[in-house]
CSV table of C-alpha atoms in Angstrom, one decimal:
chain,number,residue,atom,x,y,z
A,1,GLY,CA,84.7,45.4,-31.1
A,2,LEU,CA,84.1,42.9,-34.0
A,3,ASP,CA,80.8,41.5,-32.8
A,4,HIS,CA,78.6,43.5,-35.3
A,5,HIS,CA,75.0,41.6,-35.5
A,6,ASP,CA,73.0,44.9,-36.2
A,7,ASP,CA,73.2,48.2,-38.5
A,8,THR,CA,76.8,49.2,-37.1
A,9,TRP,CA,78.3,46.5,-39.1
A,10,SER,CA,78.0,48.4,-42.2
A,11,ARG,CA,80.0,51.5,-40.6
A,12,GLU,CA,82.1,49.3,-37.9
A,13,HIS,CA,83.2,45.8,-38.8
A,14,GLY,CA,85.3,47.0,-42.0
A,15,PRO,CA,87.3,49.7,-40.1
A,16,SER,CA,87.9,47.1,-37.1
A,17,LEU,CA,89.0,44.5,-39.8
A,18,ARG,CA,91.6,47.1,-41.1
A,19,ARG,CA,93.0,47.7,-38.1
A,20,GLY,CA,93.7,44.1,-37.3
A,21,PHE,CA,94.6,43.6,-40.6
A,22,ASP,CA,97.1,46.6,-40.8
A,23,ALA,CA,98.7,45.6,-37.7
A,24,LEU,CA,99.1,41.6,-38.9
A,25,ALA,CA,100.9,43.4,-41.9
A,26,ARG,CA,103.4,45.0,-39.7
A,27,LEU,CA,103.9,42.1,-37.9
A,28,LEU,CA,104.9,40.2,-40.3
A,29,GLU,CA,106.9,42.7,-42.1
A,30,ASP,CA,109.0,43.3,-38.9
A,31,LEU,CA,109.5,39.7,-39.0
A,32,ARG,CA,110.3,39.8,-42.6
A,33,ASP,CA,113.1,43.0,-42.1
A,34,THR,CA,114.7,41.8,-38.8
A,35,GLU,CA,117.6,39.5,-38.8
A,36,ALA,CA,117.7,36.4,-36.8
A,37,PRO,CA,120.4,35.0,-34.9
A,38,GLY,CA,122.3,32.5,-37.5
A,39,GLY,CA,121.0,34.3,-40.4
A,40,GLY,CA,117.9,34.9,-42.3
A,41,SER,CA,115.0,36.8,-40.9
A,42,TYR,CA,112.8,36.2,-38.2
A,43,LEU,CA,110.0,35.1,-40.8
A,44,ASP,CA,112.2,32.5,-42.1
A,45,LYS,CA,112.1,30.8,-38.8
A,46,THR,CA,108.6,31.3,-37.5
A,47,THR,CA,105.4,30.2,-38.7
A,48,LEU,CA,102.5,32.1,-38.0
A,49,LEU,CA,98.6,31.4,-38.1
A,50,ALA,CA,96.0,33.8,-37.7
A,51,PHE,CA,91.9,33.0,-37.6
A,52,SER,CA,89.1,33.1,-35.8
A,53,GLU,CA,86.7,31.1,-34.1
A,54,PHE,CA,83.8,31.5,-36.6
A,55,GLY,CA,83.0,33.5,-39.7
A,56,ARG,CA,80.5,35.5,-40.8
A,57,THR,CA,77.2,35.1,-43.3
A,58,ALA,CA,77.6,36.4,-46.7
A,59,ARG,CA,73.5,37.7,-46.3
A,60,LEU,CA,72.4,40.6,-43.9
A,61,ASN,CA,70.1,39.6,-41.3
A,62,ALA,CA,67.1,41.7,-40.6
A,63,ARG,CA,68.9,44.2,-38.4
A,64,GLY,CA,71.2,44.9,-41.2
A,65,GLY,CA,74.2,43.1,-39.6
A,66,ARG,CA,76.0,39.5,-40.3
A,67,ASP,CA,75.1,36.7,-38.0
A,68,HIS,CA,78.0,34.0,-37.3
A,69,LEU,CA,78.7,31.3,-39.9
A,70,LEU,CA,80.7,27.9,-39.1
A,71,THR,CA,82.6,28.7,-42.3
A,72,ASN,CA,85.8,30.8,-41.9
A,73,CYS,CA,89.1,31.4,-43.6
A,74,ALA,CA,92.7,31.4,-41.8
A,75,LEU,CA,96.0,32.7,-42.5
A,76,LEU,CA,99.4,30.7,-42.9
A,77,ALA,CA,102.5,32.7,-43.2
A,78,GLY,CA,106.4,32.3,-42.7
A,79,ALA,CA,108.7,29.4,-42.2
A,80,GLY,CA,107.5,25.9,-44.1
A,81,VAL,CA,104.4,27.3,-45.7
A,82,ALA,CA,104.1,27.9,-49.8
A,83,PRO,CA,103.7,31.6,-50.4
A,84,GLY,CA,100.8,33.0,-52.3
A,85,GLN,CA,98.4,30.2,-52.1
A,86,VAL,CA,94.8,30.3,-51.6
A,87,VAL,CA,92.8,26.8,-50.7
A,88,GLY,CA,89.5,26.5,-50.5
A,89,ALA,CA,86.3,27.9,-52.2
A,90,SER,CA,82.6,28.8,-51.3
A,91,SER,CA,79.3,27.9,-53.4
A,92,ASP,CA,77.3,30.5,-55.5
A,93,LEU,CA,74.5,28.9,-53.8
A,94,GLY,CA,74.7,30.4,-50.1
A,95,MET,CA,78.2,30.8,-49.9
A,96,ALA,CA,78.4,27.2,-48.3
A,97,PRO,CA,82.1,25.8,-48.4
A,98,GLU,CA,83.4,23.5,-51.3
A,99,HIS,CA,85.1,20.3,-50.7
A,100,ILE,CA,88.8,20.6,-51.5
A,101,ASP,CA,91.5,18.2,-52.5
A,102,LEU,CA,94.2,18.7,-50.3
A,103,ALA,CA,97.0,18.3,-52.3
A,104,THR,CA,96.1,20.8,-54.9
A,105,GLY,CA,94.0,23.1,-53.0
A,106,ALA,CA,91.1,23.1,-55.5
A,107,ALA,CA,87.9,22.8,-54.8
A,108,GLY,CA,85.9,19.6,-56.7
A,109,PRO,CA,83.5,17.1,-55.5
A,110,ALA,CA,86.3,14.7,-55.1
A,111,GLY,CA,87.5,16.5,-52.3
A,112,ILE,CA,87.0,16.8,-48.7
A,113,SER,CA,85.3,19.3,-46.3
A,114,LEU,CA,88.0,21.2,-44.6
A,115,LYS,CA,88.0,21.4,-40.6
A,116,PRO,CA,90.0,23.4,-38.3
A,117,GLU,CA,92.2,20.3,-37.6
A,118,HIS,CA,93.7,20.3,-41.2
A,119,VAL,CA,94.6,24.1,-40.9
A,120,MET,CA,96.2,23.1,-37.2
A,121,SER,CA,97.9,19.9,-38.6
A,122,THR,CA,99.2,22.2,-41.5
A,123,PHE,CA,100.7,24.7,-39.1
A,124,MET,CA,102.1,22.0,-37.1
A,125,ALA,CA,103.7,20.4,-40.4
A,126,ALA,CA,105.0,23.6,-41.5
A,127,GLY,CA,106.4,24.0,-38.2
A,128,GLY,CA,108.5,21.0,-38.1
A,129,LEU,CA,106.1,19.7,-35.2
A,130,ASP,CA,104.4,16.3,-34.9
A,131,ALA,CA,100.5,16.4,-35.6
A,132,SER,CA,99.4,13.1,-35.5
A,133,GLU,CA,97.5,13.2,-32.3
A,134,LEU,CA,95.3,15.7,-34.2
A,135,GLN,CA,94.5,12.8,-36.4
A,136,SER,CA,94.1,15.0,-39.5
A,137,GLU,CA,96.0,15.6,-42.7
A,138,PRO,CA,97.9,18.8,-43.4
A,139,ILE,CA,97.1,20.2,-46.5
A,140,PRO,CA,100.1,19.6,-48.8
A,141,ALA,CA,98.8,22.5,-50.8
A,142,LEU,CA,100.2,24.9,-48.4
A,143,LEU,CA,103.5,23.4,-47.3
A,144,ALA,CA,106.7,24.4,-48.7
């Protein structure tokens, strides 16, 4: 129900996303508020990753909708993840992704282009797993 390439985008996309974000928030709250065996909350012992396989263009297409775009966003939360961090940026010109300094998460020309494998390496590192087979560095700015 999220594939709105036409004028349904303006009516349906936001409410559909809201339902998904509200469900994710309820999950995080439940994990945070539920005591885990051995102490702490389940969120203290769980690393959560949420992202889509594609993003959407910033500009409306000729049908009043938004097309697929290779840039994207992801949410990491829970065990091993530094809370309240935002990593990445998009340019003012065409909303293209900016290069990112992995250590700080800040945009800058000396950084690199983030890829899905950076997010997966970070997710695995936060969960205490070996991500060496992904051949990609984790994003230290996101690790607790």
